[in-house]
Tab-separated table of C-alpha atoms in Angstrom:
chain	number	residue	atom	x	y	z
A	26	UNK	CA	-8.228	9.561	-26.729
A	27	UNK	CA	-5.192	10.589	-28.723
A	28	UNK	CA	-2.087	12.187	-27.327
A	29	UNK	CA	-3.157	15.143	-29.292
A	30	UNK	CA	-6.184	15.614	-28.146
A	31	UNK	CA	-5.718	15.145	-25.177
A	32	UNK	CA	-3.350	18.059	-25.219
A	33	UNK	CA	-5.753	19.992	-26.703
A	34	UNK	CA	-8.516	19.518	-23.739
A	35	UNK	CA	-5.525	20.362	-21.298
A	36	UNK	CA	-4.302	23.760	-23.208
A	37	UNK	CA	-7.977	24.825	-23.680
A	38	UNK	CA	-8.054	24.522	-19.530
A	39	UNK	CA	-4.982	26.429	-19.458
A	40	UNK	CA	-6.656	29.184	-21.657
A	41	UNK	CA	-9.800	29.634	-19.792
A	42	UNK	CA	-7.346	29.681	-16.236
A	43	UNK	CA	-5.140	32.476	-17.889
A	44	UNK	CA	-7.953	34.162	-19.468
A	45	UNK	CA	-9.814	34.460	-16.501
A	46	UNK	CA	-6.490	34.916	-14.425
A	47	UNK	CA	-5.975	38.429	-16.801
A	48	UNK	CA	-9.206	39.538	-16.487
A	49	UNK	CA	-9.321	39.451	-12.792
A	50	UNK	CA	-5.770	41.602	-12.654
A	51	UNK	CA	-7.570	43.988	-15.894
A	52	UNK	CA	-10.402	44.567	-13.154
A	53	UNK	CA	-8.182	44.773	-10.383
A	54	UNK	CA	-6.311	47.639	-11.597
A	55	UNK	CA	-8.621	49.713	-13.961
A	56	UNK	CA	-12.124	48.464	-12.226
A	57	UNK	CA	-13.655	47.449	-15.188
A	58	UNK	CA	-14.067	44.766	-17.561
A	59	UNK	CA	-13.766	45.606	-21.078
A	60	UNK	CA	-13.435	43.792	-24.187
A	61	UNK	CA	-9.408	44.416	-24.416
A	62	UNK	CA	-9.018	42.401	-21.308
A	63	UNK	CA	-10.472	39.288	-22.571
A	64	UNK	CA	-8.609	39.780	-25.959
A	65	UNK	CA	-5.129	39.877	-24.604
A	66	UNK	CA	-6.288	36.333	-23.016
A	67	UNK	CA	-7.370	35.488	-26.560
A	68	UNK	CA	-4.405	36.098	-27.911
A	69	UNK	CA	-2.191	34.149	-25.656
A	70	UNK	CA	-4.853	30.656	-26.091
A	71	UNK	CA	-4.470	31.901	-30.000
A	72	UNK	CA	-0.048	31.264	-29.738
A	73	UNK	CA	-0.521	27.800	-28.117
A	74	UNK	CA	-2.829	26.793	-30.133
A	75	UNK	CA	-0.281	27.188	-32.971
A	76	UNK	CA	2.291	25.737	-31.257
A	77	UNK	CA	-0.438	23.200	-30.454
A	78	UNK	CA	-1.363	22.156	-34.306
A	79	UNK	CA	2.721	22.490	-35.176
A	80	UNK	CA	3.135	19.669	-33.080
A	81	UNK	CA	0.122	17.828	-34.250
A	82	UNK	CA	1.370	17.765	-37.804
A	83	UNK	CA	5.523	17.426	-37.025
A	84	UNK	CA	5.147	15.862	-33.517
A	85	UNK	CA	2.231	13.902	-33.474
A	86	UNK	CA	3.427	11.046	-31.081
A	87	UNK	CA	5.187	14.023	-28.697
A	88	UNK	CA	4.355	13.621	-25.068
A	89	UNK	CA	1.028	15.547	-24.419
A	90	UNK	CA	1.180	16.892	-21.039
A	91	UNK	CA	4.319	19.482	-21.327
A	92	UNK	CA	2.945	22.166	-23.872
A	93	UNK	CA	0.153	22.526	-21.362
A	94	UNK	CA	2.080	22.799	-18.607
A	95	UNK	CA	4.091	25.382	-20.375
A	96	UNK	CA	1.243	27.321	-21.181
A	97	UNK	CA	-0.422	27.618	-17.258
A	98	UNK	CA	3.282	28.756	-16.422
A	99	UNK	CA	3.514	31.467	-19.211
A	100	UNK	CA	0.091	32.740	-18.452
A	101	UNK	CA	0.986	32.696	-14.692
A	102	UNK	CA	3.509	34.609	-15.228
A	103	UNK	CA	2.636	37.074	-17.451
A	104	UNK	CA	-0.314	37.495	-15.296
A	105	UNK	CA	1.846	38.460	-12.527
A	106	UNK	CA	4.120	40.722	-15.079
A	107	UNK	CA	0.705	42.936	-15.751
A	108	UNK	CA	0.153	43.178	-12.146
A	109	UNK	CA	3.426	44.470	-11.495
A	110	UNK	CA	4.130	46.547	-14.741
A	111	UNK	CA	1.934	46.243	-17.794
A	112	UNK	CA	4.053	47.844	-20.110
A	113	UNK	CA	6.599	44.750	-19.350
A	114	UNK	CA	3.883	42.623	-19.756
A	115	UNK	CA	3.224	43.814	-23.382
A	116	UNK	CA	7.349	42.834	-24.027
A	117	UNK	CA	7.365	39.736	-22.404
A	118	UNK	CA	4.257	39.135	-24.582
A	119	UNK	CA	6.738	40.096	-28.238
A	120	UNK	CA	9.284	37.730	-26.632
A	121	UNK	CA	6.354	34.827	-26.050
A	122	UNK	CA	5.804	35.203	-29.803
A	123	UNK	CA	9.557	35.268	-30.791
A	124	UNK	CA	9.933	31.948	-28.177
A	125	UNK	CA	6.889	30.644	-29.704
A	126	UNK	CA	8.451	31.125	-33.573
A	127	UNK	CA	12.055	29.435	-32.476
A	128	UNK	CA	10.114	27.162	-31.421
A	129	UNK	CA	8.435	26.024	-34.529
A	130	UNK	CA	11.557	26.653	-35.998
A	131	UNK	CA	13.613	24.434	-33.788
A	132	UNK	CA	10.228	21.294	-35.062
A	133	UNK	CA	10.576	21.972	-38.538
A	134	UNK	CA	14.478	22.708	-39.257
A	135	UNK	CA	15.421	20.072	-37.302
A	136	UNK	CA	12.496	17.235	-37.295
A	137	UNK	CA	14.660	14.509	-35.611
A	138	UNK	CA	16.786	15.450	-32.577
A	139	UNK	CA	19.392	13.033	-32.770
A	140	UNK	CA	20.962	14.635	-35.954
A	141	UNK	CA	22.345	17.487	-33.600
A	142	UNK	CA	25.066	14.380	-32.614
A	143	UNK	CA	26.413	14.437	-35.509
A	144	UNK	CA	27.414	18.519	-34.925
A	145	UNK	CA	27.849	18.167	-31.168
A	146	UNK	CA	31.636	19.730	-31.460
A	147	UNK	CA	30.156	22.341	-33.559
A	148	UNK	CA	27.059	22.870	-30.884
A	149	UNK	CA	29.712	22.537	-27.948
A	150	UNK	CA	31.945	25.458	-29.919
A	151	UNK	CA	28.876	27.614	-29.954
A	152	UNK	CA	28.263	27.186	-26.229
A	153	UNK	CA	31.396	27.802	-24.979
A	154	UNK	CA	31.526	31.123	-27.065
A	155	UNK	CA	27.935	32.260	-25.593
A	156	UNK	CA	29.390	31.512	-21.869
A	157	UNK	CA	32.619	33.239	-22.664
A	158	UNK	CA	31.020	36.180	-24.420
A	159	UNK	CA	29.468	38.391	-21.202
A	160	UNK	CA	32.989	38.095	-20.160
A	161	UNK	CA	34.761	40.193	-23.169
A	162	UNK	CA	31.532	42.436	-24.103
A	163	UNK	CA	28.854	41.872	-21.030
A	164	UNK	CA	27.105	44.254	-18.952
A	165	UNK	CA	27.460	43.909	-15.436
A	166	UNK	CA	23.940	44.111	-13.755
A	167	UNK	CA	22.733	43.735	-9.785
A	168	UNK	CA	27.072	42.925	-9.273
A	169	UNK	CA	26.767	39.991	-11.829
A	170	UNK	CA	28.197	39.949	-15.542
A	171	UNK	CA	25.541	38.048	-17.503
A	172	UNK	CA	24.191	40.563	-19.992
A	173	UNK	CA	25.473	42.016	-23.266
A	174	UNK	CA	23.352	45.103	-24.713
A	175	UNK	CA	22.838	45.097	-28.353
A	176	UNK	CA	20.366	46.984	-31.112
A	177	UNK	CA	18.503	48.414	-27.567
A	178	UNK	CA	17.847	44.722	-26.334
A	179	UNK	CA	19.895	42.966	-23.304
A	180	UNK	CA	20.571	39.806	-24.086
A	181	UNK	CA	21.379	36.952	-21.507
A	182	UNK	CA	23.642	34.273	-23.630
A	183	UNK	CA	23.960	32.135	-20.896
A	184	UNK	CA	20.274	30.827	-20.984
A	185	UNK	CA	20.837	29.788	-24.751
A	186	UNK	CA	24.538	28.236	-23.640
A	187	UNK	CA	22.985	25.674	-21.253
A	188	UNK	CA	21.450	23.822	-24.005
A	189	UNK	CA	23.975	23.917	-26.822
A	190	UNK	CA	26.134	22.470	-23.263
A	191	UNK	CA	23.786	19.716	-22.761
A	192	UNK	CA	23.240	18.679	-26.559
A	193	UNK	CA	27.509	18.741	-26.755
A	194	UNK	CA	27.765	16.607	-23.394
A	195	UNK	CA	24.450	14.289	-24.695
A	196	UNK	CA	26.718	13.384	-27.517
A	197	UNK	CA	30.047	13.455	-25.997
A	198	UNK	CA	29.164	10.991	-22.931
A	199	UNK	CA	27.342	8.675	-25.116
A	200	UNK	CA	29.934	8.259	-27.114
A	201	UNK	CA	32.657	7.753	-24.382
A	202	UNK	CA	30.686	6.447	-21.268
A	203	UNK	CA	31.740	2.738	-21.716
A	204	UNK	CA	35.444	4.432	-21.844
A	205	UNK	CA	34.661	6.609	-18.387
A	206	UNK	CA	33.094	3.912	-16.556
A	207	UNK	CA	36.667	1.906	-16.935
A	208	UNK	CA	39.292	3.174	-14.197
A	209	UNK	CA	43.104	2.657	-15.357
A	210	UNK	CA	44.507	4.456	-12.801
A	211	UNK	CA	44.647	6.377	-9.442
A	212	UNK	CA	44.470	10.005	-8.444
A	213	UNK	CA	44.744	10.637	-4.458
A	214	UNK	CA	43.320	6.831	-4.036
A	215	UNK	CA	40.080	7.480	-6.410
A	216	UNK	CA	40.053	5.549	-9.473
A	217	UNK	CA	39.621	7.090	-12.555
A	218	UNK	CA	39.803	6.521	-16.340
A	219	UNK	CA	42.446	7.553	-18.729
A	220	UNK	CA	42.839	11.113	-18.715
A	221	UNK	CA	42.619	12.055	-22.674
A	222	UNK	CA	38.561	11.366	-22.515
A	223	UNK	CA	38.387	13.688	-19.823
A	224	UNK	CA	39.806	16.656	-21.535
A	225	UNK	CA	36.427	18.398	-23.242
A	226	UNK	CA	34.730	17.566	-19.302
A	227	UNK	CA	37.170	19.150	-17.620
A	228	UNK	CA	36.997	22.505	-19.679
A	229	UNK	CA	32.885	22.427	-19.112
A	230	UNK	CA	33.777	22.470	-14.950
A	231	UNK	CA	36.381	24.503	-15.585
A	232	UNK	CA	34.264	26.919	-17.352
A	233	UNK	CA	31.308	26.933	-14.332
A	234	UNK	CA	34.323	28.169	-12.100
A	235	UNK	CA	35.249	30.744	-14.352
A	236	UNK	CA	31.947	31.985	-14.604
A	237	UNK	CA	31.774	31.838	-10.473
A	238	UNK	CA	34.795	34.009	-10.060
A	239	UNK	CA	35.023	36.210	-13.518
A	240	UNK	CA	30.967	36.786	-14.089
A	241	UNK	CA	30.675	36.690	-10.364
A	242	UNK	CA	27.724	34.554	-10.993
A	243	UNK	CA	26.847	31.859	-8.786
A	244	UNK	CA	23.438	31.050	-9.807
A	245	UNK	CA	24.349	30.244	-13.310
A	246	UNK	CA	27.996	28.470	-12.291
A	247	UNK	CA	25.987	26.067	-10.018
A	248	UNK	CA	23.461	25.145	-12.525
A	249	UNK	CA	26.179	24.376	-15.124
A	250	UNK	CA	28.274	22.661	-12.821
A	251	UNK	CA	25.034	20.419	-11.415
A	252	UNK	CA	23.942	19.874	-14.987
A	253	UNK	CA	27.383	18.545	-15.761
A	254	UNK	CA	27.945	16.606	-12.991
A	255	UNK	CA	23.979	14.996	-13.207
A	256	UNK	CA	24.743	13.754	-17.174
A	257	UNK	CA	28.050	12.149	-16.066
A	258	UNK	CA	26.346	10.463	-13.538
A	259	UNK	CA	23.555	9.265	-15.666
A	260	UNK	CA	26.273	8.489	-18.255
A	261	UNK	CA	28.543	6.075	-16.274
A	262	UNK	CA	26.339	5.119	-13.158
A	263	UNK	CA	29.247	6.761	-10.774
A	264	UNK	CA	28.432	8.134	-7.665
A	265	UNK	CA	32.357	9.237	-7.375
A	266	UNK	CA	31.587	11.940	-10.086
A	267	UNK	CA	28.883	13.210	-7.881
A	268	UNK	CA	30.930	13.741	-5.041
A	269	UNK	CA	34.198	15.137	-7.180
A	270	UNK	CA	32.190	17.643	-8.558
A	271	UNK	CA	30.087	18.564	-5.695
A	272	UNK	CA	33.494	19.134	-3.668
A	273	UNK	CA	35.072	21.042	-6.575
A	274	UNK	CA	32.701	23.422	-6.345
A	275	UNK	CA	32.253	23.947	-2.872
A	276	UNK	CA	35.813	24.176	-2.240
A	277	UNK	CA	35.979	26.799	-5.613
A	278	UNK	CA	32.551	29.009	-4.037
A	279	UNK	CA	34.712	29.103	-0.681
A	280	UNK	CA	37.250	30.703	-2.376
A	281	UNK	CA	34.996	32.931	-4.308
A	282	UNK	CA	33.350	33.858	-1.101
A	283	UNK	CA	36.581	35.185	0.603
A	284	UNK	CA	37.627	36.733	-2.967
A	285	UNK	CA	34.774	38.225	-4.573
A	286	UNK	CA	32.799	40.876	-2.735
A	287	UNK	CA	29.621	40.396	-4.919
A	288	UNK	CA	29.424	36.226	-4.109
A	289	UNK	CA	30.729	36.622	-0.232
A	290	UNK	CA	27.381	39.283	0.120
A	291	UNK	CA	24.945	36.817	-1.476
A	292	UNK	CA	26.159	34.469	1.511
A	293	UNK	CA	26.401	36.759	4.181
A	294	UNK	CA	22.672	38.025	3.236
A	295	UNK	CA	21.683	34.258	3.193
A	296	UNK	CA	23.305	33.547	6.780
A	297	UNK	CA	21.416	36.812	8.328
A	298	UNK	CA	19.967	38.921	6.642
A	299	UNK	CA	18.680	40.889	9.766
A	300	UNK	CA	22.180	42.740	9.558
A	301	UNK	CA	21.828	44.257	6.576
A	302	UNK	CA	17.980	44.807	6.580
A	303	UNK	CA	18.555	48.097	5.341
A	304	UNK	CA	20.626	47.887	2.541
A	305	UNK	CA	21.218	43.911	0.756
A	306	UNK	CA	19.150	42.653	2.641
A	307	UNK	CA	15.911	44.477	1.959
A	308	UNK	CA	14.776	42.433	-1.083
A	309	UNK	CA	15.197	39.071	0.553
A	310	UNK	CA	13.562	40.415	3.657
A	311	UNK	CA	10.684	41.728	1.708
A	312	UNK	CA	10.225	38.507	-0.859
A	313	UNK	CA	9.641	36.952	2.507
A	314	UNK	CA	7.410	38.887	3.958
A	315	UNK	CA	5.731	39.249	0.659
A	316	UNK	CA	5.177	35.253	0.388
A	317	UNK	CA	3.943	34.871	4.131
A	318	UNK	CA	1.408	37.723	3.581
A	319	UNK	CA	-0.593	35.919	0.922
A	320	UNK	CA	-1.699	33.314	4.028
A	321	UNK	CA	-3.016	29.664	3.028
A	322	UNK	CA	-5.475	31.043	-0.178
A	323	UNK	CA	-4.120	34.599	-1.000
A	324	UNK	CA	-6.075	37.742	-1.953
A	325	UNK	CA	-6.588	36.306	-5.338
A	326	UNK	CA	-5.231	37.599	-9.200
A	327	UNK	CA	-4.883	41.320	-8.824
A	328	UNK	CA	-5.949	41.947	-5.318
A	329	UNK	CA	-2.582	41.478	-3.247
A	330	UNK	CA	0.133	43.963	-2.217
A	331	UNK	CA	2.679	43.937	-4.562
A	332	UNK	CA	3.150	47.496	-4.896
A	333	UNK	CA	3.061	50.735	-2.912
A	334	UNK	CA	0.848	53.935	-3.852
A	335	UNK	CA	2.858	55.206	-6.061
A	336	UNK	CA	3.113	51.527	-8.144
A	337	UNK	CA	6.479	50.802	-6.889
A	338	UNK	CA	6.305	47.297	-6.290
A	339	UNK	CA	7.144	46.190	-2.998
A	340	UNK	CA	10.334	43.813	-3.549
A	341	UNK	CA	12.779	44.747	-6.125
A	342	UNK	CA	13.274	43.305	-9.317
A	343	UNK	CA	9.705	41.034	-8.595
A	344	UNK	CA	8.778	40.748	-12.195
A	345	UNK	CA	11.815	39.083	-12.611
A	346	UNK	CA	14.170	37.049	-9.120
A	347	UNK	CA	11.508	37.041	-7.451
A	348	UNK	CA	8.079	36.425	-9.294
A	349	UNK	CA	7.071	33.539	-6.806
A	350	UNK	CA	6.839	35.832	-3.824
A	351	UNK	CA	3.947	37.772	-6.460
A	352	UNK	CA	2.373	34.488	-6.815
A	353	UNK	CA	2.473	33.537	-3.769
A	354	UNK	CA	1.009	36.365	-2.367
A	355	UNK	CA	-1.732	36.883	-4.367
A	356	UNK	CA	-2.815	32.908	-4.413
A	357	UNK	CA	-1.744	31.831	-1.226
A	358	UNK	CA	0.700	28.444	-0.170
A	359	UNK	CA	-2.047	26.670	-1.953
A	360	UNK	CA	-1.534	28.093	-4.755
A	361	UNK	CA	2.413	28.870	-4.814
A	362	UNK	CA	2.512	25.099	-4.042
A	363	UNK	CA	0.372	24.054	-7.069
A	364	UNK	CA	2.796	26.265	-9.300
A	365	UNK	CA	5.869	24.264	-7.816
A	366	UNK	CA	3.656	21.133	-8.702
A	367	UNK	CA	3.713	21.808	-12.272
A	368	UNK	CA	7.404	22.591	-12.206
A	369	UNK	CA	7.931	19.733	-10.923
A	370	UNK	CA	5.369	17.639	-13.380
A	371	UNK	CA	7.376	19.295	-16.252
A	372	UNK	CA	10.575	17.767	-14.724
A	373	UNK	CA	9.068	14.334	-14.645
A	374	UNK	CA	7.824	14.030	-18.088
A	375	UNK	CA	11.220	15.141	-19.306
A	376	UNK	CA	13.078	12.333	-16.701
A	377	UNK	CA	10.615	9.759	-18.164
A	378	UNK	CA	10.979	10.443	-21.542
A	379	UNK	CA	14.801	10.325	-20.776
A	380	UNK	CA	13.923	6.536	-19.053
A	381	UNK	CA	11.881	5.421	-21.896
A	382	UNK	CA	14.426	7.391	-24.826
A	383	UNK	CA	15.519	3.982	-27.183
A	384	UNK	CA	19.298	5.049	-27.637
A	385	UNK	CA	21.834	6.551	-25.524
A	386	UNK	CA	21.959	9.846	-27.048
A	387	UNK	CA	18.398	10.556	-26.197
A	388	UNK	CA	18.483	9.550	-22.984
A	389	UNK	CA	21.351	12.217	-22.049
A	390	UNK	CA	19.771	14.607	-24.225
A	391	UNK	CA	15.766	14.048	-22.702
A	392	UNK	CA	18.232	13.258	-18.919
A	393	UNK	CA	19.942	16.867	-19.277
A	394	UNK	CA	17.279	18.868	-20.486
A	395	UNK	CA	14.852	17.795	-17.696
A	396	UNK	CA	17.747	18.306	-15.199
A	397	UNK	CA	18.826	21.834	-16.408
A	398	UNK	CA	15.086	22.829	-15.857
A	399	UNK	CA	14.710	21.450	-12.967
A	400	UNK	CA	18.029	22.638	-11.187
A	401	UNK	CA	17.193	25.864	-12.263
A	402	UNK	CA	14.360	26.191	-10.583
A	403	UNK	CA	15.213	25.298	-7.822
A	404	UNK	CA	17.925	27.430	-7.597
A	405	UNK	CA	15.602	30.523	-7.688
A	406	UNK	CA	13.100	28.999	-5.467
A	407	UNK	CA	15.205	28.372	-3.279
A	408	UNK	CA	17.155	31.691	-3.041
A	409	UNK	CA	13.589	33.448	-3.050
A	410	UNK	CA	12.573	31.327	0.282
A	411	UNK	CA	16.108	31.892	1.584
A	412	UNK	CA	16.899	27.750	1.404
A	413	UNK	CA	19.840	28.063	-0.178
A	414	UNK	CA	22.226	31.677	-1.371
A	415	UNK	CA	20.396	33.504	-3.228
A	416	UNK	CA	20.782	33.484	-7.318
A	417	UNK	CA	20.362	36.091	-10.318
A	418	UNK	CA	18.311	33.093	-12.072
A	419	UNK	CA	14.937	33.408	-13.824
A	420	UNK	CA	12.209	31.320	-13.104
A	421	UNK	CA	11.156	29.523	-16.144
A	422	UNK	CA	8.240	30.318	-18.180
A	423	UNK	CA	7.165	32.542	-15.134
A	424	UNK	CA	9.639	35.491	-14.882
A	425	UNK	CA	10.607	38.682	-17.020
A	426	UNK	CA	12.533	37.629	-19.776
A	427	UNK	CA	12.782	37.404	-23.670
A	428	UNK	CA	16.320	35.216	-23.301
A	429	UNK	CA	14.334	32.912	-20.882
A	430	UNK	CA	11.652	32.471	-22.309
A	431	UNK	CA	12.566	31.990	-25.920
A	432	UNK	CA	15.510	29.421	-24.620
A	433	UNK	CA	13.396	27.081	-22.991
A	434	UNK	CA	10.708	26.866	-25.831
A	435	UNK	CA	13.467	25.353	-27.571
A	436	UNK	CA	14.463	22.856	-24.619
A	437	UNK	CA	10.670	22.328	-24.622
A	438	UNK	CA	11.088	21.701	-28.204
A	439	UNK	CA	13.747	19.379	-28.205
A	440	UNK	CA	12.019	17.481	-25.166
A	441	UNK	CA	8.973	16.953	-27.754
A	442	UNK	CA	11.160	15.607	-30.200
A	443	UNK	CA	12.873	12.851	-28.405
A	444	UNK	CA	9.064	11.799	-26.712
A	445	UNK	CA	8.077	11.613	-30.294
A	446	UNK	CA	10.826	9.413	-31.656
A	447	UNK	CA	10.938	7.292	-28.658
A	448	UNK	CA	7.100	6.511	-28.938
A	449	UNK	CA	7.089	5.893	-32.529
A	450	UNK	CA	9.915	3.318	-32.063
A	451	UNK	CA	8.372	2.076	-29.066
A	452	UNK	CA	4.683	1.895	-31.145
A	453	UNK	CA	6.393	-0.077	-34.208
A	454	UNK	CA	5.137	2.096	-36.958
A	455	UNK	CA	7.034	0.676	-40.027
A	456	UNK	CA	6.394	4.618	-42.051
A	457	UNK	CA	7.386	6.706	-39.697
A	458	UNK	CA	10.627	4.761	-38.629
A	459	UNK	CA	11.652	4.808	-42.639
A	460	UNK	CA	10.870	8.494	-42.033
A	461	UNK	CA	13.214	8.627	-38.642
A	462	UNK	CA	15.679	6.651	-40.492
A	463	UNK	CA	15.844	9.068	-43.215
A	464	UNK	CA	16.285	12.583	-41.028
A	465	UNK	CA	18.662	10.414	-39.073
């Protein structure tokens, strides 16, 4: 069986799941079943199947398990959207579509990934300008200042930043890891390398603190700084890195915690959030709650309590922190566990694409990609189950968002693009390496 087929026969699964996943929430709420309820499943199959046959005809040897994956996610979560709020559910639905047209933007403008390394200054420019930009113009929102407001939509720059970041560091450590790897001196009895190739690296962790303590955002600052810190690792092999960076930014969130109000709450919520049940503490209190009432099997699509008589829903902001205390609730540990499964399915194909990626630049690029999506969600899982602080972050795929959702179609995109390359080279084919060659 081909790779495309095969990914066919998984995203018709996926359909019939979300299809019957809507229906049961349609029911649930209106107790009926009409013919609009299985159309607005029909039209979700109807956008992955077009993603599906753009990546037959521009992708063909692409990995074929991750567009499925994708698709159970998205349908997951706009499942649990309609629950909560239908009328966000019809947005997140226009922002599916605009995701789903960047991405078959991203297949066909581009074609070949690894001519983005020969603009990787030009890509890094453009990322540093979307991280910088909630600073001058953002909106501050829930004591963080990620969005700017523009033309009536909010806009969350950071999410497209991450990976214009990773393409500029994909390119950047490939072309200087044999020079990092090499110590010439000593700083404080740790060897490094000369300090001229660390220059663009040290603005990227510079720019994570400045997002810690100016945007007073710690989700996002962690995930840059662990992305950073994960590429130079895979880049040079050393573990020192790991442990610079990982004391850098503990020693800069200490600081942020005795500075900024916002940041020293999130922690003191985390530590006990008994004390401030009332007040900052109600949401994490409730997401708890929320998760441990849906038992081993839940109540099922549509049939949990998520929201109160009068359709409040019972944990703010749940369409959007906190949409895996929804799904946990109404499919139980079983299913909130099967969810994290596919997360964390997603993450491997990307890691073994990265391992199986023929040239250095791919690997990064695959290596980074995979790690950004994987860090960030486990950031928000793990702020939602109180594991670690918790974190403005969106789940991917899953939660309210047209910046989310539309920026990782395109790290989905890319991801597809390096599996393709990497199998045709790995397959032989004589035409379609001429054709790599050529884009390249």
């Amino acid at each position: 069986m081909s790779r495309r087929t095969t990914e066919l026969l998984y995203l018709v699964l996926a359909g019939a799941v979300s299809t019957m996943a809507y229906v049961s929430v349609y029911a649930g709420r209106f107790h009926e079943i009409d013919r609009r309820s299985i159309l607005y499943g029909l039209v979700f199959v109807v956008i992955f199947l077009v993603l599906h046959v753009v990546v037959r005809i521009y992708l063909p040897q692409a990995d074929p398990y991750l567009l499925p994956v994708t698709a159970l996610l998205a349908a997951i979560g706009l499942t649990e959207i309609f629950r909560i709020k239908p009328s966000l559910a019809l947005l997140q639905g226009q922002w599916l579509i605009v995701g789903a047209l960047l991405f078959a933007l991203t297949v066909v403008i581009v074609r070949d990934h690894v001519r983005l390394d020969r603009y990787r200054y030009l890509i890094g420019v453009l990322g540093l300008v979307l991280l910088v930009a909630p600073i001058v113009a953002g909106t501050t929102v829930n004591g963080a200042k990620l969005w700017i407001r523009a033309f009536g939509m909010s806009i969350q720059p950071s999410e497209f930043a991450k990976i214009a970041i990773v393409v500029f560091l994909a390119g950047y450590l490939d072309d200087k890891k044999v020079l990092l790897s090499v110590p010439t001196r000593h700083v404080l009895g740790v060897p490094v390398p000369a300090a001229k190739y660390f220059g663009p690296l040290v603005l990227m962790g510079g720019l994570a603190l400045v997002m810690l303590v100016f945007m007073k955002d710690f989700g996002m600052s962690l995930l840059f700084m662990a992305v950073f810190v994960a590429l130079l690792y895979m880049a040079t092999d050393r573990i020192v890195y790991v442990a610079a960076g990982g004391g850098l930014f503990a020693a800069a969130a200490a600081l942020a915690v005795w500075l900024v109000p916002h940041v020293g709450d999130r922690f003191s919520i985390w530590l006990d959030p008994w004390a401030k049940a009332d007040t900052t503490g109600y949401q994490l209190l409730q997401s708890l709650f929320t998760i441990a009432d849906g038992g081993l099997l839940g109540a099922g699509f549509g049939r949990g309590f998520l929201l109160y008589a009068d359709r409040q829903p019972v944990v703010p902001d749940l369409q959007t922190d906190f949409i895996f205390a929804a799904i946990a609730n109404e499919i139980g540990l079983l299913g909130g566990v099967a969810v994290v499964l596919c997360f964390l399915l997603f993450f491997w194909r990307g890691m073994r694409i990265a391992t199986q990626a023929p040239d250095g630049f791919s690997k990064l690029l695959a290596g980074g990609l995979a790690a950004a999506f994987g860090l960030q969600t486990f950031i928000i899982l793990g702020g939602v189950t109180r594991l670690i602080p918790l974190t403005g972050l969106t789940l991917p795929f899953v939660s309210y968002g047209g910046s989310s959702i539309t920026a990782n179609l395109i790290l989905l995109a890319l991801l597809l693009m390096v599996s393709h390359r990497t199998n045709v080279v790995r397959a032989g084919t004589e035409v379609e390496r001429h054709r790599l060659a050529e884009l390249g």
